[in-house]
Amino acid sequence: MTEIDLSPLRAELKKQFRQSMPDAKLDYCLTCGLCASGCPASDIEGMDPRKFIRYLILGQDDVLKKTNWLYTCSICQRCEYACPMGIHVGRFVYALKGMRPIEERPKNLQKSCDLQKQSNSTGIPNADFVWVVGDMLEEVHATEPEWADLQAPMDKVGARFYLNQNAKEPTVEPEEMVFLWKILHAVGIDWTYSSEWWDGANYCLFSGDPKDWEFVTRKQAETVDALGCPTYINTE
Ligand code: SF4
Ligand code: SF4
């Protein structure tokens, strides 16, 4: 009879998740694959949500700790919506991201998170953001007479809507910002940007550190509160 060596199967993660997330229903998986069928990250880096749960249940902790699939999963939760057993795959993925040592996380992702803790994920100075918005607005006024009264308000206290901005656009493709300004103008929305903490992304969610994520989220929320805007439009 052949002996099977089960020693690599630690199942420490399974025990840990069962304790820290008793409602995450880890053991209910039917292996039906509905999660994988709707997952945009399926098969990237050799993984999908069904396989992820099987590895977890079977105690293949080493595979899970090494897979870079963690960083292709966007924690969109489509799998959880599809799952007949209500299994919270995203919560397991998020927990595992947080366990990965910082030096082993994707460098660009960690860098974006670190920059975001200072202001925004591309690291451009706030003054540059304000200047680019003003410059694009001037260009529209100069070249599109039908939009001569278009506005891109900055730090407007009491505006009805607060609008954040993906930092990539003012940094490398500023003309992309103008489409939304025009839509808001056409429907008569009273809105504003902020000159601080204006970046709508939060890469610290994807790097897996809840403290960093909360820090950035609080900064963004405090900015909206300081301006007194009752509604937050998150473009991300
Ligand atoms: S949360 Fe992750 S595993 Fe689930 S559907 Fe989204 S990308 Fe796929
Ligand atoms: S949809 Fe739910 S039950 Fe089906 S394989 Fe995925 S995690 Fe398991």
Short mmCIF file of C-alpha atoms and ligand atoms in Angstrom, two decimals:
data_model
loop_
_atom_site.label_atom_id
_atom_site.label_comp_id
_atom_site.label_asym_id
_atom_site.label_seq_id
_atom_site.Cartn_x
_atom_site.Cartn_y
_atom_site.Cartn_z
CA MET A 1 0.00 0.00 0.00
CA THR A 2 1.32 3.48 -0.91
CA GLU A 3 1.56 5.97 1.90
CA ILE A 4 0.47 9.52 1.13
CA ASP A 5 2.41 12.26 2.87
CA LEU A 6 -0.14 14.72 4.21
CA SER A 7 2.35 16.76 6.21
CA PRO A 8 2.40 19.68 3.73
CA LEU A 9 -1.35 20.10 4.29
CA ARG A 10 -1.31 22.41 7.29
CA ALA A 11 -4.87 23.82 7.09
CA GLU A 12 -3.78 26.63 9.41
CA LEU A 13 -5.52 29.18 7.23
CA LYS A 14 -8.77 27.24 7.38
CA LYS A 15 -8.62 27.16 11.19
CA GLN A 16 -7.70 30.80 11.36
CA PHE A 17 -10.50 31.93 9.04
CA ARG A 18 -13.06 29.77 10.79
CA GLN A 19 -12.21 31.54 14.04
CA SER A 20 -11.93 35.09 12.72
CA MET A 21 -14.91 34.87 10.32
CA PRO A 22 -17.44 32.40 11.75
CA ASP A 23 -20.16 33.64 9.37
CA ALA A 24 -18.04 33.30 6.21
CA LYS A 25 -19.45 29.78 5.56
CA LEU A 26 -16.19 28.31 4.36
CA ASP A 27 -17.32 24.69 4.77
CA TYR A 28 -20.53 25.01 2.77
CA CYS A 29 -18.88 24.87 -0.68
CA LEU A 30 -20.60 22.48 -3.13
CA THR A 31 -17.87 22.86 -5.80
CA CYS A 32 -20.62 23.91 -8.21
CA GLY A 33 -18.38 26.47 -9.96
CA LEU A 34 -20.96 29.25 -10.23
CA CYS A 35 -18.48 31.61 -8.60
CA ALA A 36 -15.86 30.88 -11.24
CA SER A 37 -18.34 31.32 -14.10
CA GLY A 38 -18.91 34.97 -13.20
CA CYS A 39 -15.45 35.88 -11.99
CA PRO A 40 -13.52 38.33 -14.22
CA ALA A 41 -10.24 37.07 -12.69
CA SER A 42 -10.92 33.38 -13.32
CA ASP A 43 -7.95 31.49 -14.70
CA ILE A 44 -5.59 34.42 -14.40
CA GLU A 45 -2.45 33.35 -12.54
CA GLY A 46 -3.87 29.80 -12.60
CA MET A 47 -6.59 30.36 -10.05
CA ASP A 48 -10.32 30.91 -9.74
CA PRO A 49 -12.64 31.27 -6.75
CA ARG A 50 -13.71 27.63 -6.71
CA LYS A 51 -10.11 26.44 -6.75
CA PHE A 52 -9.27 29.02 -4.12
CA ILE A 53 -11.92 27.60 -1.77
CA ARG A 54 -10.83 24.01 -2.50
CA TYR A 55 -7.20 24.83 -1.67
CA LEU A 56 -8.38 26.45 1.54
CA ILE A 57 -10.56 23.53 2.58
CA LEU A 58 -7.90 20.96 1.65
CA GLY A 59 -5.25 22.80 3.64
CA GLN A 60 -2.98 23.78 0.75
CA ASP A 61 -1.85 26.89 2.58
CA ASP A 62 1.48 27.07 0.76
CA VAL A 63 -0.25 27.42 -2.62
CA LEU A 64 -2.55 30.13 -1.32
CA LYS A 65 0.22 32.10 0.35
CA LYS A 66 2.21 32.23 -2.88
CA THR A 67 -0.44 32.82 -5.54
CA ASN A 68 -0.44 36.21 -7.25
CA TRP A 69 -4.06 35.63 -8.14
CA LEU A 70 -4.77 37.57 -4.95
CA TYR A 71 -3.86 40.70 -6.87
CA THR A 72 -6.00 39.96 -9.91
CA CYS A 73 -9.04 39.45 -7.68
CA SER A 74 -10.53 42.93 -7.32
CA ILE A 75 -12.81 41.86 -4.43
CA CYS A 76 -15.75 42.80 -6.65
CA GLN A 77 -17.88 40.14 -4.89
CA ARG A 78 -19.60 38.87 -8.05
CA CYS A 79 -18.71 35.36 -6.92
CA GLU A 80 -20.52 35.89 -3.65
CA TYR A 81 -23.58 37.13 -5.50
CA ALA A 82 -23.55 33.96 -7.64
CA CYS A 83 -22.78 31.50 -4.85
CA PRO A 84 -25.84 29.48 -3.73
CA MET A 85 -24.22 28.95 -0.33
CA GLY A 86 -23.37 32.60 0.32
CA ILE A 87 -19.63 31.99 0.69
CA HIS A 88 -17.62 35.18 1.17
CA VAL A 89 -14.65 34.52 -1.13
CA GLY A 90 -13.67 38.20 -1.17
CA ARG A 91 -13.19 38.27 2.58
CA PHE A 92 -10.76 35.35 2.43
CA VAL A 93 -8.85 36.97 -0.42
CA TYR A 94 -8.66 40.28 1.43
CA ALA A 95 -7.44 38.57 4.61
CA LEU A 96 -4.73 36.75 2.66
CA LYS A 97 -3.54 39.94 0.97
CA GLY A 98 -3.05 41.44 4.41
CA MET A 99 -0.95 38.46 5.51
CA ARG A 100 1.54 38.90 2.66
CA PRO A 101 4.65 40.75 3.91
CA ILE A 102 4.91 44.24 2.41
CA GLU A 103 8.18 43.41 0.64
CA GLU A 104 6.44 40.54 -1.19
CA ARG A 105 3.45 42.56 -2.43
CA PRO A 106 3.41 43.92 -6.01
CA LYS A 107 5.72 46.94 -5.85
CA ASN A 108 3.59 49.30 -7.96
CA LEU A 109 0.48 48.50 -5.95
CA GLN A 110 2.22 49.16 -2.65
CA LYS A 111 3.77 52.34 -4.05
CA SER A 112 0.34 53.63 -5.14
CA CYS A 113 -1.00 52.95 -1.65
CA ASP A 114 2.00 54.68 -0.02
CA LEU A 115 1.58 57.72 -2.27
CA GLN A 116 -2.11 57.81 -1.57
CA LYS A 117 -1.44 58.07 2.16
CA GLN A 118 0.30 61.36 1.37
CA SER A 119 -2.35 62.69 -1.02
CA ASN A 120 -3.03 60.80 -4.25
CA SER A 121 -1.96 57.61 -5.99
CA THR A 122 0.17 59.19 -8.75
CA GLY A 123 1.92 61.57 -6.36
CA ILE A 124 1.31 64.78 -8.32
CA PRO A 125 1.24 67.92 -6.15
CA ASN A 126 -2.23 69.20 -5.28
CA ALA A 127 -1.31 72.52 -6.92
CA ASP A 128 -0.76 70.67 -10.21
CA PHE A 129 -4.20 69.10 -10.00
CA VAL A 130 -5.78 72.53 -9.47
CA TRP A 131 -3.73 73.98 -12.33
CA VAL A 132 -4.64 71.16 -14.76
CA VAL A 133 -8.35 71.51 -14.02
CA GLY A 134 -8.15 75.27 -14.64
CA ASP A 135 -6.09 74.81 -17.78
CA MET A 136 -8.51 72.26 -19.27
CA LEU A 137 -11.43 74.53 -18.50
CA GLU A 138 -9.71 77.46 -20.22
CA GLU A 139 -9.07 75.29 -23.26
CA VAL A 140 -12.73 74.27 -23.49
CA HIS A 141 -13.83 77.90 -23.19
CA ALA A 142 -11.38 78.91 -25.90
CA THR A 143 -12.19 76.15 -28.39
CA GLU A 144 -15.83 75.16 -27.77
CA PRO A 145 -18.05 78.24 -27.74
CA GLU A 146 -21.15 76.14 -27.02
CA TRP A 147 -19.56 75.30 -23.63
CA ALA A 148 -18.50 78.85 -22.79
CA ASP A 149 -20.27 78.71 -19.42
CA LEU A 150 -18.91 75.29 -18.41
CA GLN A 151 -17.58 75.25 -14.83
CA ALA A 152 -15.17 73.02 -12.89
CA PRO A 153 -15.59 74.31 -9.32
CA MET A 154 -12.82 73.81 -6.76
CA ASP A 155 -13.40 73.87 -2.98
CA LYS A 156 -16.92 75.25 -3.35
CA VAL A 157 -18.34 75.19 0.16
CA GLY A 158 -21.89 73.84 0.41
CA ALA A 159 -22.06 72.42 -3.13
CA ARG A 160 -24.80 69.80 -3.43
CA PHE A 161 -22.42 67.13 -4.80
CA TYR A 162 -18.78 66.41 -4.08
CA LEU A 163 -16.95 64.80 -7.00
CA ASN A 164 -13.68 62.93 -6.64
CA GLN A 165 -11.29 62.18 -9.47
CA ASN A 166 -9.19 59.26 -10.63
CA ALA A 167 -5.63 60.61 -10.31
CA LYS A 168 -4.59 59.06 -13.62
CA GLU A 169 -6.64 61.57 -15.59
CA PRO A 170 -5.15 64.88 -14.42
CA THR A 171 -1.73 63.21 -14.53
CA VAL A 172 -1.70 61.73 -18.05
CA GLU A 173 -5.04 62.23 -19.86
CA PRO A 174 -6.64 65.45 -18.55
CA GLU A 175 -9.06 65.77 -21.49
CA GLU A 176 -10.90 62.71 -20.09
CA MET A 177 -12.10 64.78 -17.13
CA VAL A 178 -14.10 67.12 -19.32
CA PHE A 179 -16.78 64.61 -20.38
CA LEU A 180 -18.15 64.31 -16.86
CA TRP A 181 -18.00 68.07 -16.30
CA LYS A 182 -20.18 68.49 -19.38
CA ILE A 183 -22.70 65.90 -18.23
CA LEU A 184 -22.97 67.51 -14.78
CA HIS A 185 -23.32 70.94 -16.39
CA ALA A 186 -25.97 69.75 -18.85
CA VAL A 187 -28.17 68.37 -16.08
CA GLY A 188 -27.66 71.41 -13.85
CA ILE A 189 -25.79 69.71 -11.00
CA ASP A 190 -24.21 71.91 -8.33
CA TRP A 191 -20.86 70.19 -7.69
CA THR A 192 -17.29 70.71 -6.60
CA TYR A 193 -13.85 69.15 -6.53
CA SER A 194 -11.53 69.52 -3.56
CA SER A 195 -7.94 70.70 -3.84
CA GLU A 196 -6.93 68.14 -1.19
CA TRP A 197 -7.56 64.37 -0.94
CA TRP A 198 -9.30 64.59 -4.31
CA ASP A 199 -8.21 61.16 -5.61
CA GLY A 200 -11.18 58.81 -5.74
CA ALA A 201 -9.16 55.60 -5.84
CA ASN A 202 -7.98 53.81 -2.74
CA TYR A 203 -5.22 51.37 -3.67
CA CYS A 204 -4.73 50.47 -0.02
CA LEU A 205 -7.85 48.30 -0.35
CA PHE A 206 -6.04 46.16 -2.91
CA SER A 207 -2.74 46.00 -1.08
CA GLY A 208 -4.63 44.49 1.85
CA ASP A 209 -3.85 46.74 4.79
CA PRO A 210 -7.05 47.81 6.59
CA LYS A 211 -5.29 50.57 8.57
CA ASP A 212 -4.00 52.25 5.42
CA TRP A 213 -7.34 51.80 3.69
CA GLU A 214 -9.18 53.37 6.63
CA PHE A 215 -6.68 56.25 6.85
CA VAL A 216 -7.25 57.21 3.20
CA THR A 217 -11.01 56.73 3.41
CA ARG A 218 -11.20 58.95 6.52
CA LYS A 219 -9.15 61.68 4.83
CA GLN A 220 -11.49 61.60 1.82
CA ALA A 221 -14.60 61.65 4.04
CA GLU A 222 -13.29 64.50 6.22
CA THR A 223 -12.67 66.56 3.09
CA VAL A 224 -16.29 66.18 1.99
CA ASP A 225 -17.54 67.02 5.49
CA ALA A 226 -15.34 70.13 5.69
CA LEU A 227 -16.86 71.41 2.45
CA GLY A 228 -20.36 70.63 3.73
CA CYS A 229 -21.36 68.68 0.64
CA PRO A 230 -24.31 66.38 1.40
CA THR A 231 -23.67 63.92 -1.46
CA TYR A 232 -20.44 62.19 -2.41
CA ILE A 233 -20.01 61.05 -6.01
CA ASN A 234 -17.37 58.35 -6.13
CA THR A 235 -16.07 58.00 -9.68
CA GLU A 236 -14.02 54.92 -8.82
S1 SF4 B 1 -14.33 38.92 -5.72
FE1 SF4 B 1 -12.50 38.10 -6.73
S2 SF4 B 1 -12.98 35.94 -6.91
FE2 SF4 B 1 -14.91 36.98 -6.59
S3 SF4 B 1 -15.73 37.42 -8.64
FE3 SF4 B 1 -14.60 39.23 -7.95
S4 SF4 B 1 -12.55 38.95 -8.81
FE4 SF4 B 1 -13.54 36.93 -8.84
S1 SF4 B 2 -20.36 29.15 -6.06
FE1 SF4 B 2 -20.11 28.84 -3.83
S2 SF4 B 2 -20.65 26.71 -3.53
FE2 SF4 B 2 -20.28 26.93 -5.73
S3 SF4 B 2 -18.07 26.43 -6.00
FE3 SF4 B 2 -18.19 28.64 -5.70
S4 SF4 B 2 -17.87 28.93 -3.50
FE4 SF4 B 2 -18.41 26.77 -3.80
#
